[in-house]
XYZ file of C-alpha atoms in Angstrom:
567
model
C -47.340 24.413 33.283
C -45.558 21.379 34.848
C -45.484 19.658 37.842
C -43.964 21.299 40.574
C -42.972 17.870 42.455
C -40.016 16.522 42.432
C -38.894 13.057 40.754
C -39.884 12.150 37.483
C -43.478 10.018 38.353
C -45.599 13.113 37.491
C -43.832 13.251 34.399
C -44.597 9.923 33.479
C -48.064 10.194 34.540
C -48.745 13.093 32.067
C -46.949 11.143 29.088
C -49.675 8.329 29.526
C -52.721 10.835 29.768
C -51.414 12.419 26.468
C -51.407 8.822 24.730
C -55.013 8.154 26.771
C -56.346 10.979 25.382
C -55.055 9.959 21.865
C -56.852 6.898 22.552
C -59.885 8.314 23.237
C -59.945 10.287 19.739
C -58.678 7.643 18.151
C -61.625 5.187 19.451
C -64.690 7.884 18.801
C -63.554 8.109 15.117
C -63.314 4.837 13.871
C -63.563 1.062 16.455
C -60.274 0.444 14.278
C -58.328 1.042 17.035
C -60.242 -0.922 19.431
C -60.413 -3.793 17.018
C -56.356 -3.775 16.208
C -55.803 -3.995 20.227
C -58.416 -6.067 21.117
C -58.052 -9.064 18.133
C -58.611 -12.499 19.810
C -60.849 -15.908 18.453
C -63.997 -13.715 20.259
C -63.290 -9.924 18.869
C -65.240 -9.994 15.664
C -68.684 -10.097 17.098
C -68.044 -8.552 20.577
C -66.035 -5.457 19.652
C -68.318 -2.854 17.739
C -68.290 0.583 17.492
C -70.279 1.058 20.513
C -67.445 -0.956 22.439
C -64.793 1.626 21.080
C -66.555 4.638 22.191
C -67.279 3.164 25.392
C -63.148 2.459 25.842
C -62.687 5.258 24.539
C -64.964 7.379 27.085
C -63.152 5.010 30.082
C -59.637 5.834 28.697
C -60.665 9.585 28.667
C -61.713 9.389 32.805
C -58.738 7.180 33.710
C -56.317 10.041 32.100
C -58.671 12.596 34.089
C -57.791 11.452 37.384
C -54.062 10.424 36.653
C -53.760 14.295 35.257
C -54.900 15.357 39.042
C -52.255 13.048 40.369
C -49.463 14.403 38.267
C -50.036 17.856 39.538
C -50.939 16.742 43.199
C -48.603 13.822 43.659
C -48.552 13.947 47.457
C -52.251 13.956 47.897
C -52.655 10.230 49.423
C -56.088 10.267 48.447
C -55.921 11.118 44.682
C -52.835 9.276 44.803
C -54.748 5.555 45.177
C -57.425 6.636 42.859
C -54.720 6.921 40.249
C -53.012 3.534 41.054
C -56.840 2.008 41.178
C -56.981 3.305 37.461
C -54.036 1.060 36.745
C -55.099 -1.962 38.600
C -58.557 -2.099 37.013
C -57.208 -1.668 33.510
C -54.416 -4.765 34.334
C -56.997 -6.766 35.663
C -59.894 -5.928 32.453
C -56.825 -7.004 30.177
C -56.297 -9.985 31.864
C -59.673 -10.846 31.847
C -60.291 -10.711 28.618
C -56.991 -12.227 27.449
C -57.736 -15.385 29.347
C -61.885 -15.662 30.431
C -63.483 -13.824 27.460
C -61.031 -14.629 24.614
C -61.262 -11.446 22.856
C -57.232 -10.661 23.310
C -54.236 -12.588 22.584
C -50.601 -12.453 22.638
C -49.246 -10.184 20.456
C -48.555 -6.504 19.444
C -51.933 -5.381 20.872
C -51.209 -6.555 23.968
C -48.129 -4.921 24.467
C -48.931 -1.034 24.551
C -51.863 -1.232 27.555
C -50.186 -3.834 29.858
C -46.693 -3.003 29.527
C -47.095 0.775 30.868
C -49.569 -0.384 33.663
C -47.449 -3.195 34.809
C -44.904 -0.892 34.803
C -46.605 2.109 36.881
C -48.205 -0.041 39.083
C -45.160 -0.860 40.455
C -43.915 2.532 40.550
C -47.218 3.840 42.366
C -47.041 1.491 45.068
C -43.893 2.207 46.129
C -44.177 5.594 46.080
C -47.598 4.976 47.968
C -45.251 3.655 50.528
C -43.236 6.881 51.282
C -46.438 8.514 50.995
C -48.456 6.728 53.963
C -44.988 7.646 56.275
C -45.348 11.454 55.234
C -48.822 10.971 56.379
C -48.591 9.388 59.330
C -45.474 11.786 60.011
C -47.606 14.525 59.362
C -50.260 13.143 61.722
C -47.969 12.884 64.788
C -46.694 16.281 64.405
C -49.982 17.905 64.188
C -50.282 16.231 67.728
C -47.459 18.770 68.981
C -44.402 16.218 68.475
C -42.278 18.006 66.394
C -39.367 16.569 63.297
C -36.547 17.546 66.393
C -38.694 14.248 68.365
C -39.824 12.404 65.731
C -36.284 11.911 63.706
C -34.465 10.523 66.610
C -37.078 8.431 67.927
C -37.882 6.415 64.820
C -34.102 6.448 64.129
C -32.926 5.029 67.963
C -35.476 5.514 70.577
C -33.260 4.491 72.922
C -30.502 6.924 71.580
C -33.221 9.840 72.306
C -33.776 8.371 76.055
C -30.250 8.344 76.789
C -29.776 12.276 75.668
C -32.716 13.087 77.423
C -31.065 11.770 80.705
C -28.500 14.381 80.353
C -31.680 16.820 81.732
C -33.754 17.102 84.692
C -37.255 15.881 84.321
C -37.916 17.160 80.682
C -40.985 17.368 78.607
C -41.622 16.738 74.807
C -43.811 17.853 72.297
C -46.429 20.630 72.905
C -49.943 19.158 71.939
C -49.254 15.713 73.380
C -46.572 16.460 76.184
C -44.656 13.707 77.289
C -42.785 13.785 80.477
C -39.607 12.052 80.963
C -38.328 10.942 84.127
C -34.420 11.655 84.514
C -33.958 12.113 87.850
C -33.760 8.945 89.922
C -35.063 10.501 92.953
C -38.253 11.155 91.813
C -39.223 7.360 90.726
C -39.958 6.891 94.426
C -42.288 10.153 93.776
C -43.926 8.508 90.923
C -44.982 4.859 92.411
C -46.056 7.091 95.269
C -48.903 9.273 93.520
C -51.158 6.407 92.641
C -54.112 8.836 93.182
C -52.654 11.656 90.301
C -50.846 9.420 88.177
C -52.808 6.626 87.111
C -51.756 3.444 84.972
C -55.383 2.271 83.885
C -55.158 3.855 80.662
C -52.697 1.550 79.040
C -54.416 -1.320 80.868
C -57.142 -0.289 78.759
C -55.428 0.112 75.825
C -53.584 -3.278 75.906
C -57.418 -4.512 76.004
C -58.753 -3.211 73.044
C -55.462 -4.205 70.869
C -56.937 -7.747 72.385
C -60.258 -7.411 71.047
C -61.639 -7.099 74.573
C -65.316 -5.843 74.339
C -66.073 -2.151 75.500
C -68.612 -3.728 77.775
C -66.511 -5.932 79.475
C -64.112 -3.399 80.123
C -66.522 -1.517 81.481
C -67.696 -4.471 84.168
C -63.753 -4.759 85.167
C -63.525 -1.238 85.813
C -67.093 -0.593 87.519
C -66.582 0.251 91.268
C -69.474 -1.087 93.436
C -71.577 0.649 95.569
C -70.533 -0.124 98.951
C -73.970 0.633 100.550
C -75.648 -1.799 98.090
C -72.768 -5.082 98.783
C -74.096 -7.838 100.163
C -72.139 -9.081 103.393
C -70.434 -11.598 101.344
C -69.678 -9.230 98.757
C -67.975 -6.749 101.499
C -66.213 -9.721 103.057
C -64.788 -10.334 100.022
C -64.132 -6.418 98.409
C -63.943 -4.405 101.520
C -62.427 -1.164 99.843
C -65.450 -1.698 97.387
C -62.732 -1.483 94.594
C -63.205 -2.517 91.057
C -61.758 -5.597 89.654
C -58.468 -4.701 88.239
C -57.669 -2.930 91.443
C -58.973 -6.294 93.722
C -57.145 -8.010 91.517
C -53.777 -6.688 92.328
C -54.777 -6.653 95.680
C -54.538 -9.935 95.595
C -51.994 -10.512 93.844
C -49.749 -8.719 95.984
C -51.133 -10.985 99.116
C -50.225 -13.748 97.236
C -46.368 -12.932 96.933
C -45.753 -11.269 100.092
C -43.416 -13.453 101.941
C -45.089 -15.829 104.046
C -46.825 -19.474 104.066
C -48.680 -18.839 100.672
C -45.282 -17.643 98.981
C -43.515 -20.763 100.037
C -46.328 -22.930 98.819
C -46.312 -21.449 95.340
C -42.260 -21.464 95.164
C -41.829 -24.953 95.975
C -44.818 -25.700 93.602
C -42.774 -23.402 91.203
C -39.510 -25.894 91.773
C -41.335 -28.933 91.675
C -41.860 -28.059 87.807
C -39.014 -26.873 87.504
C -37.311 -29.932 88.584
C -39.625 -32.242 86.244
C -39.422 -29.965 83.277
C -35.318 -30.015 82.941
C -35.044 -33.768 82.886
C -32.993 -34.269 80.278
C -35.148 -36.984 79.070
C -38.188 -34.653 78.842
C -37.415 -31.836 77.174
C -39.310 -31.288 74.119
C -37.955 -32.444 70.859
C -38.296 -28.897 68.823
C -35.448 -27.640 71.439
C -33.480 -29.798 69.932
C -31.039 -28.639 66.974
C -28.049 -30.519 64.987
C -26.807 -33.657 66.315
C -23.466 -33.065 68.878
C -20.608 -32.348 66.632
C -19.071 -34.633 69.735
C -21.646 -37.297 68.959
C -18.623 -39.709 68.505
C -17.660 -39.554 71.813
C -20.863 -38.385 73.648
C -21.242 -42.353 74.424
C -17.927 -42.412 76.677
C -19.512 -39.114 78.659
C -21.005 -40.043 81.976
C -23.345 -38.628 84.404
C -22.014 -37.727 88.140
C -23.072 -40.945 89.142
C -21.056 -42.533 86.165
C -24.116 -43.850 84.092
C -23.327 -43.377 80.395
C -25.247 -40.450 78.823
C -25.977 -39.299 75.465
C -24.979 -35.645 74.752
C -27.963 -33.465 72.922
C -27.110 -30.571 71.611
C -30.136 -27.905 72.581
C -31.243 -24.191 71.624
C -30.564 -22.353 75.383
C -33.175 -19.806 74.642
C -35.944 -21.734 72.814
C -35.213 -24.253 76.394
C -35.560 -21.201 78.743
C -38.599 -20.277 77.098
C -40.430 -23.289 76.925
C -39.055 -24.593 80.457
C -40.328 -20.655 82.281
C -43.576 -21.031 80.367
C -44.232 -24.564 80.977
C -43.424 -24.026 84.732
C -45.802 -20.992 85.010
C -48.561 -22.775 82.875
C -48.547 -25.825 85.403
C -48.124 -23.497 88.472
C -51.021 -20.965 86.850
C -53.726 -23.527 85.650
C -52.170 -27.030 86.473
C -51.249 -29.632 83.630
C -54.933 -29.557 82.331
C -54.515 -26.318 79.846
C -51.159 -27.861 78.026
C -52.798 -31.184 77.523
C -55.659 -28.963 75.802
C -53.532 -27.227 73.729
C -50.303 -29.210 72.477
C -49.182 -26.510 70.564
C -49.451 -23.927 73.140
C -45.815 -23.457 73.840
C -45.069 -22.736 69.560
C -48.196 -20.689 69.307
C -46.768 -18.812 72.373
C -43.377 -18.235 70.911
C -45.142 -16.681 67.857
C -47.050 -14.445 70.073
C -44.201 -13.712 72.090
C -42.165 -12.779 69.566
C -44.567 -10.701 67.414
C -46.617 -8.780 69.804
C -44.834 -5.999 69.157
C -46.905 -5.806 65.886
C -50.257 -5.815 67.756
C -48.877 -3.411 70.512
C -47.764 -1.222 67.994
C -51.467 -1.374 66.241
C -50.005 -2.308 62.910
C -52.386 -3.466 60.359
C -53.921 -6.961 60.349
C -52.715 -8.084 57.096
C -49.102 -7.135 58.462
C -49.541 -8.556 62.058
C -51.298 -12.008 60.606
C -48.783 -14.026 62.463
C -49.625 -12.968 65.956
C -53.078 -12.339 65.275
C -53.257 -16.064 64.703
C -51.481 -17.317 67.271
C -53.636 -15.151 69.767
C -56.649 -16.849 68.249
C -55.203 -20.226 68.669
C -53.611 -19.111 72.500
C -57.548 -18.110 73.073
C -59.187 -21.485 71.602
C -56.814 -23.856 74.235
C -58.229 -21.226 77.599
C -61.725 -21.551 76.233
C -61.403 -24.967 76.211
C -59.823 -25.090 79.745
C -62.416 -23.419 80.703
C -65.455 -25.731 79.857
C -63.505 -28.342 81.565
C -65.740 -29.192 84.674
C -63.807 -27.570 88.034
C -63.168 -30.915 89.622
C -61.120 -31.553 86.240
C -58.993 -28.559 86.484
C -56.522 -29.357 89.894
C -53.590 -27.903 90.376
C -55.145 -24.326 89.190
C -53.693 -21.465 91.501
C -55.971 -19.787 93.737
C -55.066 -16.745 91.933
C -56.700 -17.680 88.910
C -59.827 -19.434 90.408
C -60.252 -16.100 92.537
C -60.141 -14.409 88.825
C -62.331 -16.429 87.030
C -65.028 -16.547 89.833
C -64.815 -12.878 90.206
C -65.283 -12.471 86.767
C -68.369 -15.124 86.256
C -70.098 -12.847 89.192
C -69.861 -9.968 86.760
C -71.738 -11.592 84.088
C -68.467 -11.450 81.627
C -68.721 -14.445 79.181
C -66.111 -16.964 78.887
C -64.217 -15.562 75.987
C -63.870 -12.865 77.241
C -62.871 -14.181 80.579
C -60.176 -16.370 78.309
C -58.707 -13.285 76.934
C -58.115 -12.415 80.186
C -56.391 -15.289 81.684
C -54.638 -15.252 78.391
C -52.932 -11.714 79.576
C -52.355 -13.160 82.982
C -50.372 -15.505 81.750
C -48.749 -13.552 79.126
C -47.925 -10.811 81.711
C -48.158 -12.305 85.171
C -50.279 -9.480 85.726
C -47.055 -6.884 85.036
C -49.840 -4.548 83.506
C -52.177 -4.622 86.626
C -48.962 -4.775 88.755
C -46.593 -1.487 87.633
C -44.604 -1.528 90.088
C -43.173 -5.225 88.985
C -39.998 -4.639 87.151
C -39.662 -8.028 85.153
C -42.800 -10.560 83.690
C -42.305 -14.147 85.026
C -42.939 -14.995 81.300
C -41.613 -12.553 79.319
C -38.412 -11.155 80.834
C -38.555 -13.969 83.228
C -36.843 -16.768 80.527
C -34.730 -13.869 78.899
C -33.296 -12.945 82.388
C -32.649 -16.829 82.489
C -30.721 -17.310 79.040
C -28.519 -14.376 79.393
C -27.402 -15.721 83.142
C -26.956 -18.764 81.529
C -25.294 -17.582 78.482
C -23.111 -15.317 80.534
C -21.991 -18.026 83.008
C -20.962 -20.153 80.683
C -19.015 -18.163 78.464
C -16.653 -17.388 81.701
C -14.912 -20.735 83.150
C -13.904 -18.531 86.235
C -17.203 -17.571 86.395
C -18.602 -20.818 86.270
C -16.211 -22.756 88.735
C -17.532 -19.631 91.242
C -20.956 -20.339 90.705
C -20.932 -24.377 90.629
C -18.500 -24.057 93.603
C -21.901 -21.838 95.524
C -24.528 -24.120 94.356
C -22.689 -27.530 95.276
C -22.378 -25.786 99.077
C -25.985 -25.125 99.158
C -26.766 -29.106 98.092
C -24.358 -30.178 100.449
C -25.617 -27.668 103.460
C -29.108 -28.922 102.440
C -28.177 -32.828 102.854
C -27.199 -31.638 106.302
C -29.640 -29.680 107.747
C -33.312 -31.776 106.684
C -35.040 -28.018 107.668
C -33.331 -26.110 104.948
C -33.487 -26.568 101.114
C -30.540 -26.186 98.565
C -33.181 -23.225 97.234
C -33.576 -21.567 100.540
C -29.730 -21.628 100.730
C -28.871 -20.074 97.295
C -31.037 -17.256 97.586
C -29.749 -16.362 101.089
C -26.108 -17.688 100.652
C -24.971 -17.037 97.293
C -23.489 -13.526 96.833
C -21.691 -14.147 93.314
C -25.229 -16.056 91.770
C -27.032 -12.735 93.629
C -23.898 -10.002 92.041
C -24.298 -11.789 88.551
C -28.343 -12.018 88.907
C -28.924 -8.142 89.735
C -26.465 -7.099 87.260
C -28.198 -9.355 84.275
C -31.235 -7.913 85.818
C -29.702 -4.291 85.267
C -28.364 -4.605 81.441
C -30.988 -6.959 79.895
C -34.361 -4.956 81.064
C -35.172 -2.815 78.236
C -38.824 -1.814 79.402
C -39.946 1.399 81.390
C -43.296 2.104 83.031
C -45.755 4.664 82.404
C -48.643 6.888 84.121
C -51.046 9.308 83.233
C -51.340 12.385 84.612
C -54.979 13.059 85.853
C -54.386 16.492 87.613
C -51.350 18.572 87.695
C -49.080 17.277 90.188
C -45.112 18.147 91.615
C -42.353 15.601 90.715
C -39.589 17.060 92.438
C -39.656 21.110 91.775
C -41.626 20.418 88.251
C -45.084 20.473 87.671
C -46.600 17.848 85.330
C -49.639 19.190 83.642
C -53.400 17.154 83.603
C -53.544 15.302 80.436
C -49.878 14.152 80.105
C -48.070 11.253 79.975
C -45.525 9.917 81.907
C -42.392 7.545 81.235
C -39.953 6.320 83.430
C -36.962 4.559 81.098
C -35.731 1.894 83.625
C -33.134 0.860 80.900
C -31.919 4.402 80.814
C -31.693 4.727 84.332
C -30.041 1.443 84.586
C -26.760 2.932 82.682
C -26.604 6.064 84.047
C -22.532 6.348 84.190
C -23.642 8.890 87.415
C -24.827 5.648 89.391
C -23.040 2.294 88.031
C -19.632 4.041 87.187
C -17.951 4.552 83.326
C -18.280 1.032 82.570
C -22.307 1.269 83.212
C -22.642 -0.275 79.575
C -20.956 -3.509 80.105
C -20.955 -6.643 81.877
C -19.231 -6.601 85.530
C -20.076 -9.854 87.588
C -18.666 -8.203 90.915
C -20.181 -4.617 90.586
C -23.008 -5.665 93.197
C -20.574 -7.471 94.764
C -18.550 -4.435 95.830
C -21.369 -1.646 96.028
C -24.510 -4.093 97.442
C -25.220 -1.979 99.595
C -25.287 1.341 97.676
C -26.448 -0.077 94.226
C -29.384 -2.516 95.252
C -30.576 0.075 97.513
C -30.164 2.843 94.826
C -33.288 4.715 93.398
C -32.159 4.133 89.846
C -32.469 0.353 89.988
């Protein structure tokens, strides 16, 4: 009887376990056989007709288990054991072709290694398509079924975008995943912090960081109010745990007011010593000006010669947002610790995905690495003596002191100034639509990229900012800062409406009991997604042309679109 699979592997397999088993016979009558394969300078005294039988008896087990494959070729399991049977006969052949000397090149050689070399690489492609069956396989049995699963391997965002179409919808049956489609009920959402919870996926983002189950634990333990200390309540009066103190505070420290201010002009101070032409970093740097020729007769405004430089705008917005937040974070200690910080952070940043997404080690090396490295330069800030590390924010002393009290070691306190400043705290902030490191120098190339690409544009924009110089030169109380974001309404249009096309993220909640969204009931145990990007080009709310760039639609509809619950 034959294989019932399709393609013609199993057949192949059971044309080698008829020559093994050939083999086998062949070896238990006479060690001719063994002797005419295996005829290098060492064969005569080390292949006997003990040796024979013995292949022989191996040859017979190999064609055992690739037999089981051939009639079960979707079995994962027997499915390596078969391709194992290949590797360890290639790698005894080699061996004793070039360590043990009892093979050489020739007509012996050919029949074992040619097949296996052969199969090998037929197996482990085929291994391939097998682990997706499996891992299909395992998502459906979690109640997400092909009419999911297709689409959202194929385009997630194609299977948002239909799913918009609906009210509030739910997918799958064992794992049921609520979708948010209604814009009205975001405001719903943020509200029922008590029933929809986003700790889990803080959680979750710790453990794909190697953060220990203990010290998760300490972060999430909520005191005992009757057992604080005085200090301890001055400090903690809700008695909360740590994440929850710690976006507390975070909130106090940018709510408008004094401490705002101080941090933003901090913020622009870097800002303003970062872009100096003369100081950006070398690696930002790409061909020489194709105008090089004529870059010398180029002047500044105040008509000193320059030098043009040709630059990459994204690898500058990268490295000028994360250099700004470093300084304005932890001061200039931490990037004279770690020179290499900012390319170890463009690795991570643009391979996280891979440890997000859990994929294996051995695939995900590259960010793996550079999150070791990222971890080495905090741990080292950290040993610095306090006096040593000025300019740190009191955001992050607050952390790290709060942290030390719990008896978390400084690794692990490392990894989690590493997130802060990965994140700005987005995942122990939901309610944050963009990451000051993350989105933050994306939202800033794609406003540059945009303004430049339209002169009109441009003249409109340099036209706003020279005003708010000029009013700032006047009036010694305001700054050209202050000015621009309370007296530029093209920079603001173009701003919100980068803001609107280039965030691709959502937010998510868990639902801890069942709760009403609107006139549906979410069920205890569910998740919950919100698809900002979704929202963000719903033709219902920013018009037919949702999907492309309009520099004037906040212009025209401020009042209605900034204000509108689907941005």
């Amino acid at each position: 009887m034959l294989p019932e699979s399709s393609g013609l592997l199993p057949y192949w397999l059971l044309v080698v376990v008829a020559f093994s088993v050939l083999n086998t016979v062949q070896c238990y009558r006479s060690a001719h056989f063994a002797r005419r394969t295996f005829n290098g300078p060492s064969s005569k005294a080390e292949v006997t007709s003990f040796a024979g039988r013995l292949f022989g008896s191996w040859s017979f087990l190999s064609a055992l288990i690739r037999l089981y494959a051939a009639y079960h070729i979707n079995d994962k399991h027997l499915y390596f054991l078969a391709l194992c049977t290949y590797l360890i006969v290639l790698t005894h052949f080699t061996g004793e072709l070039l360590v043990y000397g009892t093979l050489k090149v020739g007509k012996g050689l050919a029949p074992p290694l040619v097949p296996s070399s052969e199969v090998i690489s037929i197996l482990i492609l085929r291994l391939f398509f097998i682990l997706i069956e499996w891992y299909m396989s395992t998502i459906a049995s979690m109640g997400f079924t092909e009419e999911i699963l297709a689409p959202f391997i194929a385009n997630p965002q194609l299977l948002l975008e239909r799913c918009m179409q609906a009210s509030t919808r739910a997918l799958g049956e064992g794992g049921t995943l609520y979708i948010i489609t209604n814009p009205e009920d975001i405001a719903a959402v943020h509200k029922n912090s008590k029933t929809l919870v986003f700790d889990c996926y803080v959680r979750d983002l710790m453990v794909v960081m190697d953060v220990e189950p203990v010290t998760v634990e300490k972060l999430y333990h909520v005191p005992n109010k009757y057992k604080m200390s005085p200090t301890e309540l001055k400090l903690n009066p809700g008695a909360k745990h740590f994440i929850n103190l710690t976006h507390d505070r975070y909130i106090s420290q940018l709510s408008p007011g004094p401490r705002l201010d101080v941090l933003q002009s901090r913020f622009l101070q870097h800002l303003d010593t970062t872009l100096h032409i003369n100081r950006l970093r070398c690696e930002l740097l790409t061909s020489p000006s194709s105008s090089s020729s004529s870059s010398s007769s180029s002047s500044s405004l105040s008509g000193t010669p320059r030098t043009a430089k040709d630059i990459s705008l994204l690898r500058m917005c990268r490295n000028v947002i994360v250099t700004c937040n470093s300084n304005l974070l932890f001061g200039d200690r931490l990037l004279q610790i770690g020179p290499n910080f900012l390319e170890y952070y463009s690795a991570f940043d643009d391979e996280n995905w891979a440890m997000l997404y859990k994929m294996p080690r051995f695939y995900a090396k590259k960010v793996h690495e550079a999150r070791q490295k990222l971890g080495v330069d905090f741990e080292q800030y950290l040993k610095l003596p306090v006096p040593e590390r000025h300019g740190a924010a009191e955001l992050i002393t607050g952390m790290e002191d709060g942290m030390r009290g719990l008896g978390i070691n400084e690794s692990e306190i490392a990894t989690q100034l590493f997130l802060v400043h990965w994140s700005n705290l987005l995942m122990l902030v939901p309610l944050l639509p963009i990451r000051a490191n993350a989105n933050g120098y994306k939202l800033a190339f794609w406003s540059l990229a945009f303004i430049l690409r339209s002169p009109s544009l441009y003249d409109a924009i340099f036209d706003e900012v020279a005003l708010a110089f000029r009013s700032a030169g006047n009036d010694h109380n305001s700054s050209p800062m202050n000015h621009i974001l309370n007296h530029s309404p093209r920079m603001e249009a173009v701003f919100l409406e980068l803001l609107r096309l280039t965030t691709d993220r959502g937010t998510s909640r868990e639902v801890l009991t069942d709760t009403f969204i609107g006139t549906k009931k979410l069920r205890a145990g569910a998740r919950l997604l919100v698809p900002y990007r979704q929202l963000h080009l719903d033709p219902r709310i920013f018009g037919d042309a949702a999907t492309s760039f309009d520099p004037d639609r906040f212009r025209r509809q401020q009042a209605t679109l900034a204000r509108s619950p689907g941005f």
